[in-house]
Short mmCIF file of C-alpha atoms in Angstrom, two decimals:
data_model
loop_
_atom_site.label_atom_id
_atom_site.label_comp_id
_atom_site.label_asym_id
_atom_site.label_seq_id
_atom_site.Cartn_x
_atom_site.Cartn_y
_atom_site.Cartn_z
CA MET A 1 -51.76 -47.13 -4.61
CA LEU A 2 -49.92 -49.92 -6.42
CA CYS A 3 -47.05 -52.05 -5.18
CA TYR A 4 -43.69 -51.01 -6.70
CA ASN A 5 -42.63 -54.71 -6.66
CA CYS A 6 -45.61 -56.60 -8.15
CA GLY A 7 -47.87 -53.79 -9.34
CA ASN A 8 -51.00 -54.99 -7.39
CA GLU A 9 -53.23 -52.80 -5.24
CA LEU A 10 -51.92 -52.11 -1.75
CA THR A 11 -54.04 -52.18 1.48
CA LYS A 12 -53.50 -50.27 4.75
CA ASP A 13 -50.99 -52.83 5.91
CA THR A 14 -47.26 -52.08 5.97
CA SER A 15 -46.57 -55.01 3.60
CA CYS A 16 -47.97 -55.99 0.21
CA PRO A 17 -50.75 -58.67 0.55
CA HIS A 18 -49.66 -60.25 -2.79
CA CYS A 19 -45.83 -60.36 -2.73
CA GLY A 20 -45.20 -59.56 0.93
CA VAL A 21 -42.63 -56.84 0.34
CA ASP A 22 -42.35 -54.07 2.96
CA VAL A 23 -43.98 -50.95 1.63
CA LYS A 24 -43.95 -48.76 4.68
CA VAL A 25 -41.17 -46.43 3.47
CA TYR A 26 -42.65 -46.54 -0.03
CA LYS A 27 -45.96 -45.26 1.27
CA LYS A 28 -44.20 -42.41 3.01
CA ILE A 29 -42.46 -41.43 -0.11
CA ILE A 30 -45.71 -41.40 -2.09
CA MET A 31 -47.39 -39.24 0.68
CA ALA A 32 -44.51 -36.78 0.57
CA SER A 33 -44.77 -36.53 -3.23
CA ASN A 34 -48.58 -35.99 -3.00
CA PHE A 35 -48.04 -33.34 -0.29
CA TYR A 36 -45.72 -31.26 -2.50
CA TYR A 37 -48.09 -31.85 -5.38
CA ASN A 38 -51.07 -30.42 -3.40
CA GLN A 39 -48.84 -27.55 -2.26
CA GLY A 40 -47.85 -26.80 -5.89
CA LEU A 41 -51.59 -26.97 -6.91
CA GLU A 42 -52.46 -24.37 -4.22
CA ARG A 43 -49.70 -22.05 -5.26
CA ALA A 44 -50.72 -22.39 -8.93
CA GLY A 45 -54.19 -21.50 -7.97
CA VAL A 46 -53.10 -18.04 -6.59
CA ARG A 47 -50.70 -17.56 -9.57
CA ASP A 48 -47.55 -18.13 -7.47
CA LEU A 49 -46.13 -19.99 -10.49
CA SER A 50 -42.47 -19.94 -9.45
CA GLY A 51 -43.43 -21.34 -5.95
CA ALA A 52 -45.58 -23.93 -7.63
CA MET A 53 -42.79 -25.02 -9.91
CA GLU A 54 -40.48 -25.44 -6.92
CA SER A 55 -43.01 -27.55 -5.03
CA LEU A 56 -43.80 -29.79 -8.07
CA LYS A 57 -40.11 -30.37 -8.72
CA LYS A 58 -39.83 -31.54 -5.06
CA SER A 59 -42.76 -33.82 -5.59
CA LEU A 60 -41.07 -35.38 -8.64
CA ARG A 61 -37.80 -35.82 -6.74
CA PHE A 62 -39.69 -37.99 -4.26
CA TYR A 63 -41.59 -39.96 -6.90
CA LYS A 64 -40.80 -39.46 -10.61
CA ARG A 65 -43.83 -41.40 -11.76
CA ASN A 66 -46.32 -38.89 -10.28
CA THR A 67 -47.81 -38.03 -13.70
CA GLN A 68 -50.29 -35.59 -12.16
CA ALA A 69 -47.41 -33.48 -10.73
CA ARG A 70 -45.47 -33.72 -14.00
CA ASN A 71 -48.49 -32.71 -16.07
CA LEU A 72 -49.17 -29.75 -13.74
CA LEU A 73 -45.46 -28.74 -13.84
CA GLY A 74 -45.77 -28.74 -17.68
CA LEU A 75 -48.85 -26.45 -17.44
CA VAL A 76 -47.05 -24.09 -15.10
CA MET A 77 -44.07 -23.88 -17.49
CA PHE A 78 -46.34 -23.39 -20.34
CA GLU A 79 -48.18 -20.54 -18.51
CA MET A 80 -44.76 -18.87 -17.82
CA GLY A 81 -43.95 -19.01 -21.58
CA GLU A 82 -41.37 -21.92 -21.31
CA THR A 83 -43.16 -24.00 -23.93
CA VAL A 84 -40.14 -26.27 -24.81
CA SER A 85 -39.66 -27.33 -21.14
CA ALA A 86 -43.35 -27.96 -20.83
CA LEU A 87 -43.25 -30.21 -23.95
CA GLY A 88 -40.39 -32.17 -22.40
CA GLU A 89 -42.32 -32.83 -19.18
CA TRP A 90 -45.44 -33.95 -21.11
CA VAL A 91 -43.38 -36.34 -23.29
CA ILE A 92 -41.85 -37.93 -20.23
CA SER A 93 -45.38 -38.21 -18.62
CA LYS A 94 -46.76 -39.88 -21.71
CA ASN A 95 -43.91 -42.45 -21.63
CA LEU A 96 -44.58 -43.21 -18.00
CA GLN A 97 -48.35 -43.52 -18.44
CA ALA A 98 -49.42 -44.17 -22.03
CA LYS A 99 -53.17 -44.53 -21.35
CA ASN A 100 -55.61 -42.08 -19.69
CA ASN A 101 -53.04 -39.35 -19.56
CA GLU A 102 -53.86 -35.70 -20.19
CA ALA A 103 -50.30 -35.09 -21.43
CA GLY A 104 -51.29 -36.80 -24.71
CA ARG A 105 -54.05 -34.26 -25.25
CA TYR A 106 -51.72 -31.35 -24.50
CA LEU A 107 -49.16 -32.62 -27.03
CA ASP A 108 -51.91 -33.17 -29.67
CA GLU A 109 -53.29 -29.69 -29.34
CA ILE A 110 -49.84 -28.15 -29.87
CA GLN A 111 -49.01 -30.50 -32.84
CA LYS A 112 -52.33 -29.55 -34.54
CA ASN A 113 -51.35 -25.93 -34.52
CA PRO A 114 -48.38 -25.46 -36.88
CA SER A 115 -48.45 -21.64 -36.46
CA LYS A 116 -48.06 -22.15 -32.62
CA LEU A 117 -45.01 -24.38 -33.27
CA SER A 118 -43.52 -21.71 -35.58
CA ASP A 119 -44.08 -19.05 -32.92
CA ILE A 120 -42.37 -21.25 -30.33
CA ASN A 121 -39.34 -21.75 -32.53
CA GLN A 122 -39.20 -18.02 -33.44
CA THR A 123 -39.57 -17.08 -29.78
CA ILE A 124 -36.51 -19.20 -28.75
CA LYS A 125 -34.41 -17.82 -31.63
CA LYS A 126 -35.26 -14.22 -30.90
CA TYR A 127 -34.79 -14.59 -27.08
CA ASN A 128 -31.34 -16.12 -27.66
CA GLN A 129 -30.54 -13.29 -30.16
CA ALA A 130 -31.58 -10.72 -27.48
CA LEU A 131 -29.28 -12.39 -24.99
CA LEU A 132 -26.45 -12.18 -27.60
CA TYR A 133 -27.09 -8.51 -28.01
CA CYS A 134 -26.91 -8.00 -24.28
CA ARG A 135 -23.53 -9.75 -24.10
CA GLN A 136 -22.35 -7.44 -26.99
CA ASP A 137 -23.69 -4.41 -25.00
CA SER A 138 -26.11 -3.58 -27.84
CA LYS A 139 -28.94 -2.68 -25.48
CA ASP A 140 -31.13 -0.92 -28.12
CA LEU A 141 -31.09 -3.94 -30.36
CA ALA A 142 -31.82 -6.22 -27.37
CA ILE A 143 -34.81 -4.15 -26.40
CA ILE A 144 -36.15 -4.25 -29.98
CA GLN A 145 -35.62 -8.01 -30.06
CA LEU A 146 -37.30 -8.58 -26.66
CA LYS A 147 -40.34 -6.54 -27.73
CA LYS A 148 -40.71 -8.98 -30.76
CA VAL A 149 -40.34 -11.93 -28.35
CA LEU A 150 -43.12 -10.67 -26.07
CA ALA A 151 -45.37 -9.85 -29.06
CA LEU A 152 -45.06 -13.56 -29.99
CA ASN A 153 -45.14 -14.91 -26.47
CA PRO A 154 -46.59 -12.31 -23.99
CA LYS A 155 -46.44 -14.83 -21.15
CA LEU A 156 -42.63 -15.32 -21.21
CA VAL A 157 -41.77 -14.15 -17.69
CA LYS A 158 -38.02 -14.20 -18.47
CA GLY A 159 -38.60 -11.91 -21.33
CA HIS A 160 -40.36 -9.34 -19.19
CA GLN A 161 -37.68 -9.54 -16.55
CA LEU A 162 -34.81 -9.10 -19.03
CA LEU A 163 -36.56 -6.12 -20.76
CA ALA A 164 -37.10 -4.48 -17.35
CA LEU A 165 -33.46 -5.00 -16.41
CA LEU A 166 -32.38 -3.28 -19.66
CA TYR A 167 -34.74 -0.36 -18.92
CA ILE A 168 -33.36 -0.13 -15.38
CA GLN A 169 -29.77 0.15 -16.85
CA GLU A 170 -31.04 2.87 -19.22
CA ARG A 171 -32.73 4.62 -16.17
CA LYS A 172 -36.11 4.27 -17.80
CA TYR A 173 -37.77 3.34 -14.56
CA ASP A 174 -41.35 3.88 -15.56
CA GLN A 175 -41.05 1.53 -18.51
CA ALA A 176 -39.22 -1.00 -16.32
CA LYS A 177 -42.06 -0.82 -13.83
CA ARG A 178 -44.67 -1.55 -16.54
CA CYS A 179 -42.68 -4.63 -17.68
CA LEU A 180 -42.41 -5.91 -14.08
CA ARG A 181 -46.13 -5.42 -13.43
CA ALA A 182 -46.79 -7.55 -16.55
CA ALA A 183 -44.51 -10.19 -15.12
CA MET A 184 -46.30 -10.13 -11.80
CA LYS A 185 -49.66 -10.60 -13.47
CA ILE A 186 -48.41 -13.89 -14.77
CA ASP A 187 -46.33 -15.01 -11.70
CA SER A 188 -47.30 -13.00 -8.63
CA SER A 189 -44.51 -14.10 -6.28
CA ASN A 190 -41.43 -14.37 -8.47
CA THR A 191 -38.44 -13.38 -6.37
CA VAL A 192 -36.48 -12.04 -9.36
CA THR A 193 -39.41 -9.76 -10.32
CA MET A 194 -39.72 -8.49 -6.84
CA ARG A 195 -36.00 -7.78 -6.62
CA TYR A 196 -36.08 -5.85 -9.87
CA MET A 197 -39.20 -3.98 -8.68
CA LYS A 198 -37.37 -2.88 -5.54
CA ALA A 199 -34.49 -1.54 -7.53
CA THR A 200 -36.97 0.24 -9.85
CA ASN A 201 -38.68 1.98 -6.91
CA GLN A 202 -35.35 3.05 -5.49
CA GLY A 203 -34.39 4.51 -8.81
CA LEU A 204 -37.73 6.39 -9.07
CA HIS A 205 -37.24 7.75 -5.57
CA ALA A 206 -33.72 8.89 -6.41
CA VAL A 207 -34.90 10.70 -9.60
CA ASN A 208 -38.02 12.30 -7.98
CA PRO A 209 -37.24 12.83 -4.25
CA GLY A 210 -40.15 14.01 -2.07
CA LYS A 211 -40.43 17.79 -1.31
CA LYS A 212 -40.05 18.94 2.23
CA LYS A 213 -42.97 20.85 3.64
CA LYS A 214 -42.32 24.33 4.80
CA LYS A 215 -42.61 24.95 8.52
CA GLU A 216 -45.41 27.26 9.41
CA ASP A 217 -44.53 30.27 11.51
CA ASP A 218 -45.31 29.92 15.17
CA ALA A 219 -48.23 32.07 16.49
CA ILE A 220 -49.15 33.51 19.93
CA ALA A 221 -52.74 32.99 21.16
CA TYR A 222 -54.37 34.89 23.92
CA LYS A 223 -57.91 35.87 25.06
CA SER A 224 -59.48 39.29 25.19
CA GLY A 225 -62.69 38.92 27.06
CA ASN A 226 -64.55 36.06 25.49
CA ASP A 227 -62.58 36.35 22.20
CA LEU A 228 -59.45 34.25 21.21
CA ILE A 229 -56.79 36.39 19.61
CA ILE A 230 -54.12 34.72 17.47
CA ARG A 231 -51.10 36.96 16.58
CA PRO A 232 -47.96 36.05 14.68
CA THR A 233 -44.75 36.28 16.60
CA ARG A 234 -43.21 38.73 14.07
CA LEU A 235 -46.19 41.12 14.13
CA LYS A 236 -45.11 44.50 15.55
CA ASP A 237 -47.38 47.46 16.42
CA THR A 238 -46.37 50.57 14.40
CA SER A 239 -47.49 54.14 14.53
CA GLY A 240 -48.78 56.23 11.50
CA PHE A 241 -45.37 57.69 10.66
CA ALA A 242 -43.75 54.32 10.94
CA THR A 243 -46.37 52.89 8.64
CA ILE A 244 -45.71 55.54 5.95
CA LEU A 245 -42.03 55.11 6.29
CA SER A 246 -42.34 51.33 5.95
CA ILE A 247 -44.34 51.77 2.79
CA ILE A 248 -41.73 54.13 1.23
CA ILE A 249 -38.98 51.75 2.19
CA GLY A 250 -40.89 48.83 0.67
CA ILE A 251 -41.33 50.74 -2.60
CA VAL A 252 -37.64 51.48 -2.80
CA ILE A 253 -36.76 47.89 -2.01
CA GLY A 254 -39.20 46.73 -4.62
CA VAL A 255 -37.69 48.95 -7.32
CA LEU A 256 -34.20 47.76 -6.35
CA VAL A 257 -35.18 44.17 -6.38
CA THR A 258 -36.84 44.55 -9.77
CA GLY A 259 -33.86 46.36 -11.24
CA PHE A 260 -31.11 44.28 -9.76
CA LEU A 261 -32.68 40.78 -9.32
CA VAL A 262 -35.89 40.29 -11.32
CA VAL A 263 -34.80 41.75 -14.66
CA PRO A 264 -31.39 40.01 -14.70
CA GLY A 265 -33.10 36.87 -13.60
CA ILE A 266 -35.61 37.15 -16.51
CA ARG A 267 -32.74 37.69 -18.93
CA GLN A 268 -30.69 34.84 -17.51
CA LYS A 269 -33.81 32.51 -17.73
CA ALA A 270 -34.36 33.48 -21.35
CA LYS A 271 -30.64 32.72 -22.14
CA ALA A 272 -30.90 29.46 -20.16
CA ASP A 273 -34.03 28.49 -22.05
CA ALA A 274 -32.30 29.14 -25.42
CA ASN A 275 -29.32 27.04 -24.34
CA THR A 276 -31.64 24.29 -23.25
CA SER A 277 -33.48 24.35 -26.57
CA VAL A 278 -30.12 24.03 -28.37
CA VAL A 279 -29.08 21.12 -26.20
CA GLN A 280 -32.42 19.40 -26.63
CA ALA A 281 -32.22 19.87 -30.36
CA ASN A 282 -28.67 18.34 -30.40
CA GLU A 283 -29.93 15.46 -28.25
CA THR A 284 -32.85 14.88 -30.61
CA ILE A 285 -30.53 14.79 -33.63
CA ALA A 286 -28.25 12.36 -31.85
CA SER A 287 -31.29 10.24 -30.80
CA LYS A 288 -32.61 10.28 -34.30
CA ASN A 289 -29.24 9.18 -35.68
CA GLN A 290 -29.12 6.38 -33.11
CA GLU A 291 -32.60 5.31 -34.09
CA ILE A 292 -31.66 5.33 -37.78
CA THR A 293 -28.68 3.10 -36.99
CA GLY A 294 -30.81 0.84 -34.94
CA LEU A 295 -33.40 0.58 -37.70
CA GLU A 296 -30.78 -0.19 -40.22
CA ASN A 297 -29.44 -2.97 -38.01
CA GLN A 298 -33.02 -4.15 -37.54
CA ILE A 299 -33.55 -4.26 -41.33
CA ALA A 300 -30.45 -6.30 -41.73
CA GLU A 301 -31.62 -8.62 -39.04
CA LEU A 302 -35.06 -8.95 -40.66
CA ASN A 303 -33.43 -9.70 -44.00
CA ARG A 304 -31.45 -12.49 -42.36
CA GLN A 305 -34.52 -13.83 -40.55
CA LEU A 306 -36.42 -13.75 -43.87
CA THR A 307 -34.03 -16.17 -45.45
CA ASN A 308 -34.50 -18.59 -42.53
CA GLU A 309 -38.27 -18.22 -42.33
CA GLN A 310 -38.98 -20.92 -44.96
CA ASP A 311 -36.96 -23.46 -42.91
CA ALA A 312 -38.81 -22.69 -39.64
CA SER A 313 -41.84 -24.88 -40.45
CA ALA A 314 -39.76 -27.82 -41.62
CA GLN A 315 -37.53 -27.54 -38.48
CA SER A 316 -40.62 -27.61 -36.30
CA LYS A 317 -41.95 -30.71 -38.00
CA ASP A 318 -38.49 -32.36 -37.74
CA SER A 319 -38.51 -31.65 -33.97
CA ILE A 320 -41.96 -33.14 -33.50
CA ALA A 321 -40.86 -36.20 -35.62
CA SER A 322 -37.87 -36.65 -33.42
CA TYR A 323 -40.07 -36.64 -30.27
CA GLU A 324 -42.40 -39.18 -31.85
CA MET A 325 -39.57 -41.48 -32.81
CA LEU A 326 -38.19 -41.19 -29.29
CA LEU A 327 -41.54 -42.27 -27.92
CA GLN A 328 -41.76 -45.14 -30.43
CA ALA A 329 -38.16 -46.17 -29.50
CA TYR A 330 -39.00 -46.07 -25.81
CA GLN A 331 -42.13 -48.16 -26.38
CA ALA A 332 -40.16 -50.73 -28.50
CA PHE A 333 -37.46 -50.86 -25.81
CA ALA A 334 -40.12 -51.42 -23.19
CA ASP A 335 -41.58 -54.24 -25.28
CA GLU A 336 -37.99 -55.68 -25.64
CA LYS A 337 -38.05 -55.16 -29.42
CA ILE A 338 -34.38 -54.20 -29.43
CA THR A 339 -33.86 -54.10 -33.19
CA GLU A 340 -36.87 -51.88 -33.75
CA ALA A 341 -35.72 -49.55 -30.94
CA GLY A 342 -32.22 -49.41 -32.41
CA ASP A 343 -33.53 -48.59 -35.88
CA LEU A 344 -35.59 -45.76 -34.48
CA LEU A 345 -32.77 -44.32 -32.35
CA VAL A 346 -30.54 -44.09 -35.41
CA GLN A 347 -33.07 -41.85 -37.17
CA ILE A 348 -33.42 -39.37 -34.26
CA ASN A 349 -31.63 -36.00 -34.60
CA GLN A 350 -30.49 -35.27 -31.13
CA GLU A 351 -30.28 -31.51 -31.82
CA ASP A 352 -34.11 -31.41 -32.04
CA LEU A 353 -34.43 -32.74 -28.43
CA SER A 354 -34.56 -30.80 -25.11
CA ASP A 355 -32.09 -31.62 -22.34
CA THR A 356 -34.66 -33.87 -20.66
CA ALA A 357 -35.41 -35.74 -23.84
CA LYS A 358 -31.70 -36.10 -24.57
CA ALA A 359 -31.31 -37.70 -21.13
CA ILE A 360 -34.04 -40.28 -22.10
CA TYR A 361 -32.30 -40.88 -25.40
CA ASP A 362 -28.97 -41.57 -23.71
CA ASN A 363 -30.45 -43.91 -21.18
CA ILE A 364 -32.25 -45.99 -23.89
CA SER A 365 -29.22 -45.86 -26.25
CA GLY A 366 -26.82 -47.02 -23.54
CA VAL A 367 -28.86 -50.20 -22.97
CA VAL A 368 -30.04 -50.86 -26.56
CA ASP A 369 -26.73 -50.35 -28.47
CA GLU A 370 -25.00 -53.51 -27.39
CA GLN A 371 -27.98 -55.85 -27.92
CA TYR A 372 -28.91 -53.90 -31.15
CA LEU A 373 -25.52 -54.37 -32.76
CA GLN A 374 -25.43 -58.08 -31.78
CA ALA A 375 -28.88 -58.62 -33.24
CA ALA A 376 -28.15 -56.73 -36.36
CA TYR A 377 -24.85 -58.57 -36.87
CA ASP A 378 -26.44 -61.95 -36.31
CA GLU A 379 -29.24 -61.13 -38.81
CA GLY A 380 -26.74 -59.81 -41.36
CA TYR A 381 -24.41 -62.82 -40.99
CA ALA A 382 -27.29 -65.18 -41.42
CA ALA A 383 -28.49 -63.31 -44.49
CA TYR A 384 -24.94 -63.50 -45.91
CA ASN A 385 -24.78 -67.25 -45.43
CA SER A 386 -28.15 -67.62 -47.15
CA ARG A 387 -26.93 -65.34 -50.00
CA ASP A 388 -29.51 -62.68 -49.36
CA TYR A 389 -26.87 -60.06 -49.86
CA GLU A 390 -29.24 -56.98 -49.90
CA LYS A 391 -30.45 -57.91 -46.40
CA ALA A 392 -26.90 -58.72 -45.23
CA LYS A 393 -25.78 -55.27 -46.55
CA GLU A 394 -28.59 -53.46 -44.66
CA ASN A 395 -27.86 -55.05 -41.35
CA LEU A 396 -24.06 -55.15 -41.48
CA GLU A 397 -24.00 -51.36 -42.47
CA LYS A 398 -25.95 -50.63 -39.25
CA VAL A 399 -23.27 -52.47 -37.22
CA VAL A 400 -20.26 -50.94 -38.96
CA THR A 401 -21.77 -47.41 -38.75
CA LYS A 402 -21.85 -47.83 -34.97
CA ASP A 403 -18.70 -49.89 -34.37
CA GLU A 404 -16.25 -50.97 -37.12
CA ALA A 405 -14.36 -53.20 -34.75
CA PHE A 406 -17.44 -55.30 -33.85
CA GLU A 407 -16.81 -59.01 -33.47
CA ASN A 408 -13.05 -58.35 -33.82
CA GLY A 409 -13.38 -57.10 -37.41
CA ASN A 410 -15.80 -59.70 -38.70
CA ALA A 411 -18.44 -57.07 -39.29
CA ILE A 412 -16.37 -55.12 -41.78
CA TYR A 413 -15.01 -58.31 -43.39
CA TYR A 414 -18.44 -59.70 -44.15
CA LEU A 415 -19.61 -56.32 -45.25
CA ALA A 416 -16.75 -56.22 -47.74
CA GLN A 417 -17.70 -59.72 -48.89
CA THR A 418 -21.28 -58.58 -49.27
CA TYR A 419 -20.22 -55.52 -51.38
CA ARG A 420 -18.08 -57.81 -53.65
CA ASN A 421 -21.05 -60.17 -54.22
CA LEU A 422 -23.25 -57.20 -55.05
CA GLU A 423 -20.59 -56.01 -57.43
CA GLU A 424 -20.09 -52.71 -55.50
CA ASN A 425 -16.33 -53.09 -55.89
CA GLU A 426 -15.27 -49.59 -54.69
CA LYS A 427 -16.88 -50.07 -51.33
CA ALA A 428 -15.74 -53.63 -51.16
CA ALA A 429 -12.10 -52.46 -51.75
CA GLU A 430 -12.46 -49.77 -49.01
CA TYR A 431 -13.45 -52.28 -46.36
CA TYR A 432 -11.06 -54.97 -47.53
CA GLN A 433 -8.28 -52.37 -47.00
CA LYS A 434 -9.59 -51.63 -43.45
CA VAL A 435 -9.36 -55.39 -42.73
CA ILE A 436 -5.79 -55.48 -44.04
CA ASP A 437 -4.75 -52.44 -42.04
CA GLY A 438 -6.57 -53.30 -38.83
CA TYR A 439 -6.03 -56.98 -38.58
CA PRO A 440 -2.64 -57.91 -40.24
CA GLY A 441 -1.49 -61.51 -40.07
CA THR A 442 -4.97 -62.94 -39.80
CA GLU A 443 -6.69 -65.30 -42.19
CA ARG A 444 -9.25 -62.53 -42.94
CA ALA A 445 -6.46 -60.15 -43.87
CA SER A 446 -4.98 -62.74 -46.28
CA ASN A 447 -8.37 -63.43 -47.84
CA ALA A 448 -8.94 -59.67 -48.13
CA THR A 449 -5.60 -59.22 -49.86
CA ARG A 450 -6.37 -61.87 -52.33
CA TYR A 451 -9.88 -60.60 -53.19
CA LEU A 452 -8.49 -57.03 -53.48
CA GLU A 453 -5.83 -58.19 -55.99
CA GLN A 454 -8.45 -60.11 -57.96
CA MET A 455 -10.72 -57.03 -58.23
CA GLN A 456 -7.73 -54.84 -59.29
CA ASP A 457 -6.81 -57.46 -61.98
CA VAL A 458 -10.41 -57.33 -63.38
CA GLN A 459 -10.24 -53.53 -63.59
#
């Protein structure tokens, strides 16, 4: 364990032997972080991934530099199909520990597989499209879209859960149960999956209630000598005449039942079967029409996706490039190379970054911008004085792009001067006018007016 103040190895003492700072509370924090890391490791070992994720997040709340916990959290997210979140955790881990870090290997393996990156991109798009269909109450299209998502990423627990929820709403409980079982194979103790499984079982029970067993007739048992005699309670002794009379009555009753109950029942059943066949045929036609409509919508969606397919690979490469530039900017910032860090931050497209990566970008940018603008302005002003106008233009444009009012308008004034010396008169006139409008009554505004009139006279 290293001291948080001086970075040297700590001993069992409550203070650092090198700098003397009190590390008692610090050690307790590290121990708490390691406890939750070990708990998350145990839960991940028995595929309680959601529980493992909760424990690992607690570990990182105690000590954010616990790279082992962060790497494991990324693996758990990757196993649950949340690849983008996993990439974000590994990028942070690599920033915190550049050497001897497994996160670097995980990122390299994903970057070396362009098809995997394309699948990740398509999975995100299709899952978001499925959510949109759900909000539009287009359940059939949402189910089709989610099946495509799970074909690309069968480990996406959220995809299985959403598909099961749609099946539950459609009362297709058997299919919902299959989806939930697939989710439980990935994450065995997910509370959302268990809640949906309970609703599915209740739905199945409501559709197929258990049959009640018929009660058996009571019987009377008695002994005759050594024999045990069992006689039903309804059994009555009859004489021969009574037996013949009972047979005749039974035949008459049988004929009457056949004529008045059985035959009409058979006719009624035949009529009901015919009606059922007609209803089923109508339902089949309606279902086919709905399937045709769904397939037509699917074809339209596929045509739209086909036009965007060629951009998918380029977008994935741009996303990886943004992450790499963010890493380089962070390293330059750590090495106090402010200008280099600022140049890299300008090139990053924030739309390619996850929420976690954007937070890192904002933290770096907030510190770098002020120093970066001052350094760029000083370098541009020095280049202008030495008549190196190309270099002055490059640096002053960086400043003006971020803040036109930098140095109380000196940045745009010297940029206009630079454009004039480079004979880029249109741009020079644009920035001279900004000086005149923004800083009236100043010497710079007077000079800008004079230079602007000279350029107009030349034209």
